[in-house]
């Protein structure tokens, strides 16, 4: 499956993605941000619902990740901690369904760290490529 | 309120074997408050069921809904609007709701999505503890407001037993000995002397040992 390009969805908070997004989509790809990672910026990752993360998988994502502020210095107090718990809930649910929980991950990043923001995307891309296509494509078992 | 928690996914998936169109209904009552079976949990469970089925290569159609309550005929009747659109109903209400649907819809297949655990309250965010067992003959006026039926592992009426240690129950050091608390509390309220009265052997017929219980209010019946 060397030609497999995973569909990855990233839910990122306004603050951790600020600097990267300022570079613009093209600038990010130039800096090494994988083109197959779709960004969905959130006012705060604490607003993310479990059902939104699951919907990404239903929509065909092979991997999903969330980037929020450091747990103890979230711009919105507890936002990224709440997001981390919801990611954990999805990990548990994926395990219950017999699916690799590594297909979803939570990352905590300082604000404005452009290279690290790119690196998390690359890390997820590498991880999901290694795991292969997600099992939720529908027709085939 | 009634406390419940969602069943494991594999148990739910096993119930739904062969079902192609599901009516998944939550309840806006107790199970919404304890985050087990309200609208939000319906959304999550529907997604998980669809994902599980996609993985198996057997897609499923799900109608998602939540009724005001599932323990009242007038609200359960709302199910009629989906007649002919489902093979089975899965209820995310407590066991009362599932029973009510089964009572009122003689030919519908209905499954429970949650385990109904207790009558309790939210002790901390995300933590619920049992407080009452619905015994039908409340004695809280004798025990300082703390229930030995639900909160003593042995439902003792004249506790504590010899297993009470440092205020904890012998079944688990995390569980408070409610009889220790009853003692402490009654003494705090200057009612400690009442503990010398021996409570008689209890008649458990009101607690369900006399068969299913029924409440009839002549002033309300039509
Ligand atoms: S059906 Fe159960 S959960 Fe829903 S309101 Fe009635 S008692 Fe509460
Ligand atoms: S004595 Fe019976 S009715 Fe009263 S709180 Fe305990 S279980 Fe509930």
Coordinates of C-alpha atoms and ligand atoms in Angstrom, one line a residue:
Chain A
X1 CA 0.0 0.0 0.0
X2 CA 2.9 2.4 -0.7
X3 CA 0.6 4.6 -2.9
X4 CA -1.9 5.0 -0.1
X5 CA -2.5 8.7 0.8
X6 CA -4.4 8.9 4.0
X7 CA -7.3 11.3 4.5
X8 CA -6.5 13.1 7.8
X9 CA -8.6 15.7 9.5
X10 CA -7.1 18.1 12.0
X11 CA -9.2 20.1 14.4
X12 CA -7.0 22.8 15.7
X13 CA -7.6 25.7 18.0
X14 CA -7.3 29.3 16.9
X15 CA -4.3 30.0 19.0
X16 CA -2.0 27.1 18.3
X17 CA -2.6 27.3 14.5
X18 CA -2.4 31.1 14.3
X19 CA 1.1 31.4 13.0
X20 CA 0.9 28.4 10.7
X21 CA -2.3 29.7 9.1
X22 CA -0.8 33.1 8.7
X23 CA 1.6 31.4 6.3
X24 CA -1.4 30.6 4.1
X25 CA -2.2 27.1 2.6
X26 CA 0.6 27.3 0.1
X27 CA 3.1 28.5 2.5
X28 CA 2.3 25.7 4.9
X29 CA 2.7 23.0 2.2
X30 CA 6.1 24.6 1.2
X31 CA 7.1 24.3 4.9
X32 CA 6.3 20.6 4.8
X33 CA 2.6 20.5 6.0
X34 CA 1.2 17.4 4.3
X35 CA -1.4 18.3 1.7
X36 CA -3.6 15.4 2.7
X37 CA -4.3 16.9 6.1
X38 CA -7.4 19.0 6.2
X39 CA -7.5 21.7 8.8
X40 CA -10.6 22.7 10.6
X41 CA -9.9 25.7 12.8
X42 CA -11.9 26.0 16.0
X43 CA -12.4 28.9 18.3
X44 CA -11.4 26.6 21.1
X45 CA -10.8 22.8 21.0
X46 CA -13.0 22.7 24.2
X47 CA -16.0 23.3 21.9
X48 CA -15.4 20.1 19.9
X49 CA -18.0 17.4 20.4
X50 CA -17.3 13.7 20.4
X51 CA -19.9 13.4 17.6
X52 CA -17.9 15.8 15.5
X53 CA -14.8 13.7 15.8
X54 CA -16.8 10.6 15.0
X55 CA -18.4 12.3 12.1
X56 CA -15.0 12.9 10.6
X57 CA -14.4 9.1 10.5
X58 CA -17.9 8.6 9.1
X59 CA -17.0 11.1 6.4
X60 CA -14.1 8.9 5.4
X61 CA -11.1 10.1 7.5
X62 CA -8.4 7.5 8.0
X63 CA -7.0 9.5 10.9
X64 CA -8.1 12.4 13.0
X65 CA -6.2 14.7 15.4
X66 CA -6.8 17.6 17.6
X67 CA -4.3 20.4 18.5
X68 CA -5.0 22.6 21.5
X69 CA -3.1 24.7 23.9
X70 CA -0.9 23.1 26.6
X71 CA -3.2 21.5 29.2
X72 CA -2.3 23.9 32.0
X73 CA -2.1 27.1 30.0
X74 CA -5.1 26.9 27.7
X75 CA -6.2 30.3 26.4
X76 CA -9.7 29.3 27.6
X77 CA -8.8 27.8 30.9
X78 CA -9.8 24.2 30.5
X79 CA -10.6 24.0 26.8
X80 CA -7.8 21.7 25.7
X81 CA -8.2 19.5 28.7
X82 CA -11.8 18.9 27.7
X83 CA -10.8 18.2 24.2
X84 CA -8.2 15.7 25.4
X85 CA -10.9 13.9 27.4
X86 CA -13.2 13.7 24.3
X87 CA -10.3 12.4 22.2
X88 CA -9.8 9.7 24.9
X89 CA -13.5 8.9 24.7
X90 CA -13.2 8.4 20.9
X91 CA -10.0 6.2 21.4
X92 CA -12.0 4.0 23.8
X93 CA -14.9 3.8 21.4
X94 CA -12.6 2.9 18.5
X95 CA -11.0 0.1 20.6
X96 CA -14.5 -1.1 21.4
X97 CA -15.2 -1.3 17.7
X98 CA -11.9 -3.2 17.2
X99 CA -10.2 -0.3 15.5
X100 CA -6.7 1.0 16.3
X101 CA -7.1 3.8 18.8
X102 CA -4.0 5.5 17.4
X103 CA -6.2 6.7 14.5
X104 CA -7.1 9.6 16.7
X105 CA -4.7 11.7 18.8
X106 CA -4.6 14.8 21.0
X107 CA -1.6 17.2 20.8
X108 CA -0.9 20.1 23.1
X109 CA 1.2 22.9 21.6
X110 CA 2.4 26.3 22.7
X111 CA 1.0 29.2 20.7
X112 CA 2.8 30.2 17.6
X113 CA 5.2 27.3 17.3
X114 CA 5.1 26.9 13.5
X115 CA 7.6 24.1 13.1
X116 CA 6.0 22.0 15.8
X117 CA 2.6 22.5 14.3
X118 CA 3.9 21.2 11.0
X119 CA 5.7 18.3 12.8
X120 CA 2.5 17.0 14.5
X121 CA 0.8 16.9 11.0
X122 CA 3.8 15.0 9.6
X123 CA 3.8 12.7 12.6
X124 CA 0.1 11.8 12.1
X125 CA 0.7 11.4 8.4
X126 CA 3.5 8.9 9.0
X127 CA 1.5 7.1 11.6
X128 CA -1.7 6.7 9.5
X129 CA 0.3 5.7 6.4
X130 CA 1.8 2.9 8.6
X131 CA -1.7 1.9 9.8
X132 CA -3.1 1.8 6.4
X133 CA -6.6 2.8 5.2
X134 CA -9.3 3.1 7.8
X135 CA -11.8 0.4 8.2
X136 CA -14.9 2.6 7.8
X137 CA -15.0 2.8 4.0
X138 CA -18.3 1.0 3.8
X139 CA -18.8 -1.7 1.3
X140 CA -15.9 -4.1 1.9
X141 CA -15.3 -5.9 5.2
Chain B
X1 CA -32.9 10.9 39.1
X2 CA -32.4 7.5 37.5
X3 CA -28.8 6.9 36.7
X4 CA -27.7 4.8 33.7
X5 CA -24.7 4.2 31.6
X6 CA -24.3 3.1 28.0
X7 CA -23.8 -0.6 27.4
X8 CA -20.6 -1.8 25.8
X9 CA -20.6 -1.3 22.0
X10 CA -20.1 -5.0 21.2
X11 CA -23.2 -5.9 23.2
X12 CA -25.2 -3.2 21.3
X13 CA -23.8 -4.4 18.0
X14 CA -24.8 -8.0 18.8
X15 CA -28.4 -7.0 19.5
X16 CA -28.6 -5.2 16.2
X17 CA -27.5 -8.2 14.1
X18 CA -29.7 -8.2 11.0
X19 CA -31.3 -4.9 11.7
X20 CA -31.1 -2.6 8.6
X21 CA -33.2 0.4 9.7
X22 CA -33.0 1.4 13.3
X23 CA -35.0 4.0 15.3
X24 CA -32.6 5.1 18.0
X25 CA -34.5 7.2 20.6
X26 CA -33.1 9.0 23.6
X27 CA -35.0 10.5 26.5
X28 CA -34.9 14.1 27.6
X29 CA -35.5 13.1 31.2
X30 CA -33.1 11.6 33.8
X31 CA -30.7 10.0 31.2
X32 CA -30.1 13.4 29.6
X33 CA -29.0 14.8 33.0
X34 CA -26.7 11.9 33.7
X35 CA -25.3 12.0 30.1
X36 CA -26.3 8.5 29.3
X37 CA -29.1 8.7 26.8
X38 CA -30.0 12.3 25.8
X39 CA -29.8 13.9 22.4
X40 CA -26.0 14.2 22.5
X41 CA -25.6 10.5 23.4
X42 CA -28.0 9.5 20.7
X43 CA -25.8 11.4 18.2
X44 CA -22.7 9.6 19.5
X45 CA -24.2 6.1 19.6
X46 CA -25.7 6.5 16.1
X47 CA -22.3 7.4 14.8
X48 CA -20.6 4.5 16.5
X49 CA -23.2 2.0 15.3
X50 CA -22.9 3.3 11.7
X51 CA -19.1 3.1 12.0
X52 CA -19.3 -0.4 13.4
X53 CA -21.6 -1.5 10.5
X54 CA -19.5 0.2 7.9
X55 CA -16.5 -1.8 9.2
X56 CA -18.5 -5.0 8.9
X57 CA -19.6 -3.9 5.4
X58 CA -23.2 -4.0 6.4
X59 CA -24.5 -0.4 6.5
X60 CA -27.4 0.6 8.6
X61 CA -29.9 3.5 8.4
X62 CA -30.6 5.2 11.7
X63 CA -33.4 7.6 12.6
X64 CA -32.2 9.6 15.6
X65 CA -34.7 11.1 18.0
X66 CA -35.2 12.0 21.6
X67 CA -38.6 12.0 23.4
X68 CA -39.6 14.3 26.2
X69 CA -39.9 11.3 28.4
X70 CA -40.3 7.6 27.7
X71 CA -42.1 6.8 30.9
X72 CA -45.4 8.5 29.8
X73 CA -47.8 7.2 27.2
X74 CA -48.4 10.5 25.7
X75 CA -44.8 11.0 24.8
X76 CA -44.2 7.4 23.7
X77 CA -47.0 7.8 21.2
X78 CA -44.7 10.1 19.3
X79 CA -43.1 7.0 18.0
X80 CA -46.0 6.6 15.6
X81 CA -44.6 9.3 13.3
X82 CA -41.8 6.8 12.2
X83 CA -44.2 3.9 11.6
X84 CA -42.9 1.7 8.8
X85 CA -39.5 3.3 8.7
X86 CA -37.6 1.0 11.1
X87 CA -37.0 -2.7 11.8
X88 CA -36.2 -2.2 15.4
X89 CA -36.2 0.4 18.1
X90 CA -33.2 1.0 20.4
X91 CA -34.0 3.0 23.5
X92 CA -31.4 5.0 25.4
X93 CA -33.9 5.7 28.2
X94 CA -33.7 3.8 31.5
X95 CA -35.4 0.4 31.8
X96 CA -38.7 2.1 32.5
X97 CA -38.6 3.6 29.0
X98 CA -37.8 0.3 27.3
X99 CA -40.6 -1.4 29.2
X100 CA -43.1 1.4 28.3
X101 CA -42.3 1.1 24.6
X102 CA -42.7 -2.7 24.9
X103 CA -46.0 -2.3 26.8
X104 CA -47.4 0.2 24.3
X105 CA -46.0 -1.2 21.0
X106 CA -46.9 -4.9 21.0
X107 CA -45.3 -5.8 17.7
X108 CA -42.2 -3.6 17.9
X109 CA -38.8 -5.0 18.6
X110 CA -37.2 -2.9 21.2
X111 CA -33.6 -3.1 22.6
X112 CA -32.0 -1.4 25.6
X113 CA -28.9 0.7 24.9
X114 CA -28.1 1.5 28.5
X115 CA -27.7 -0.3 31.8
X116 CA -30.0 1.3 34.4
X117 CA -27.9 1.4 37.6
X118 CA -29.5 3.3 40.4
X119 CA -31.5 6.2 41.8
X120 CA -28.8 8.7 42.6
X121 CA -27.3 12.1 42.2
X122 CA -24.2 13.8 40.8
X123 CA -21.6 13.8 43.6
X124 CA -19.0 15.5 41.4
X125 CA -19.0 16.3 37.7
X126 CA -19.0 13.0 36.0
X127 CA -19.6 10.9 39.2
X128 CA -23.0 9.6 40.3
X129 CA -23.7 7.8 43.4
X130 CA -26.7 5.7 44.5
X131 CA -28.8 7.3 47.3
X132 CA -32.2 5.6 47.4
X133 CA -33.4 2.1 46.5
X134 CA -37.1 2.9 46.2
X135 CA -38.0 0.6 49.0
X136 CA -41.5 1.9 49.3
X137 CA -41.4 2.6 53.1
X138 CA -39.0 5.4 53.7
X139 CA -37.2 5.6 57.1
X140 CA -35.0 8.6 56.5
X141 CA -36.6 10.4 59.5
X142 CA -35.0 7.7 61.7
X143 CA -31.6 7.8 60.1
X144 CA -30.7 11.5 59.9
X145 CA -31.7 11.6 56.2
X146 CA -29.1 9.0 55.1
X147 CA -30.4 5.8 53.6
X148 CA -29.2 2.5 55.0
X149 CA -31.3 0.5 52.5
X150 CA -29.4 1.8 49.5
X151 CA -26.1 2.9 51.0
X152 CA -25.4 0.1 53.4
X153 CA -24.0 -2.9 51.5
X154 CA -26.2 -5.2 53.7
X155 CA -29.2 -2.9 54.0
X156 CA -28.9 -3.2 57.7
X157 CA -31.5 -1.6 59.9
X158 CA -29.5 -1.6 63.1
X159 CA -25.9 -1.0 61.9
X160 CA -23.1 -0.8 61.7
X161 CA -21.9 -4.4 61.4
X162 CA -18.6 -5.6 62.6
X163 CA -16.9 -4.9 59.3
X164 CA -17.1 -1.2 59.6
X165 CA -13.6 0.2 60.0
X166 CA -12.4 3.8 60.1
X167 CA -15.7 4.9 58.7
X168 CA -15.4 2.7 55.7
X169 CA -17.3 -0.4 54.6
X170 CA -15.7 -3.8 54.6
X171 CA -16.7 -4.5 51.0
X172 CA -14.4 -1.7 49.8
X173 CA -12.3 0.9 51.6
X174 CA -13.5 3.5 49.1
X175 CA -17.1 3.0 50.2
X176 CA -18.2 5.0 53.3
X177 CA -19.9 3.1 56.1
X178 CA -23.3 4.8 56.0
X179 CA -24.1 3.6 59.5
X180 CA -21.0 5.4 60.8
X181 CA -22.3 8.5 59.1
X182 CA -25.8 8.0 60.5
X183 CA -24.3 7.7 64.0
X184 CA -22.1 10.7 63.6
X185 CA -24.8 12.8 62.1
X186 CA -27.5 11.9 64.7
X187 CA -25.0 12.7 67.5
X188 CA -24.2 16.0 65.8
X189 CA -27.9 16.8 65.7
X190 CA -28.3 15.8 69.4
X191 CA -30.4 12.9 68.4
X192 CA -27.9 10.1 69.2
X193 CA -30.1 8.7 71.9
X194 CA -32.6 7.6 69.3
X195 CA -30.1 5.0 68.1
X196 CA -30.8 2.9 71.2
X197 CA -34.2 2.0 69.8
X198 CA -34.0 -1.3 67.9
X199 CA -35.6 -1.1 64.5
X200 CA -37.9 -4.1 64.0
X201 CA -37.4 -6.7 61.3
X202 CA -38.5 -5.1 58.1
X203 CA -41.4 -6.0 55.9
X204 CA -39.8 -5.9 52.5
X205 CA -43.1 -6.4 50.6
X206 CA -43.2 -2.7 49.7
X207 CA -39.7 -3.0 48.3
X208 CA -40.7 -5.4 45.5
X209 CA -40.6 -8.6 47.4
X210 CA -44.4 -8.6 47.2
X211 CA -44.3 -8.5 43.4
X212 CA -44.3 -5.5 41.1
X213 CA -45.5 -2.3 42.8
X214 CA -48.3 -0.1 41.7
X215 CA -49.3 3.3 42.8
X216 CA -52.9 4.3 42.4
X217 CA -54.2 7.8 43.1
X218 CA -57.9 7.9 43.2
X219 CA -57.9 11.6 43.2
X220 CA -56.1 11.6 39.9
X221 CA -57.5 8.6 38.0
X222 CA -60.2 9.3 35.3
Ligands
LIG1 S1 -37.9 7.2 30.8 FE1 -36.5 6.9 32.5 S2 -34.9 8.2 32.0 FE2 -36.6 9.0 30.8 S3 -37.6 10.5 32.2 FE3 -38.6 8.5 32.5 S4 -37.6 7.7 34.3 FE4 -36.2 9.3 33.5
LIG2 S1 -35.5 4.2 53.1 FE1 -36.3 3.4 51.2 S2 -37.4 5.1 50.2 FE2 -36.1 6.0 51.9 S3 -34.2 6.6 50.8 FE3 -33.9 4.5 51.6 S4 -34.5 3.2 49.9 FE4 -35.3 5.2 49.4

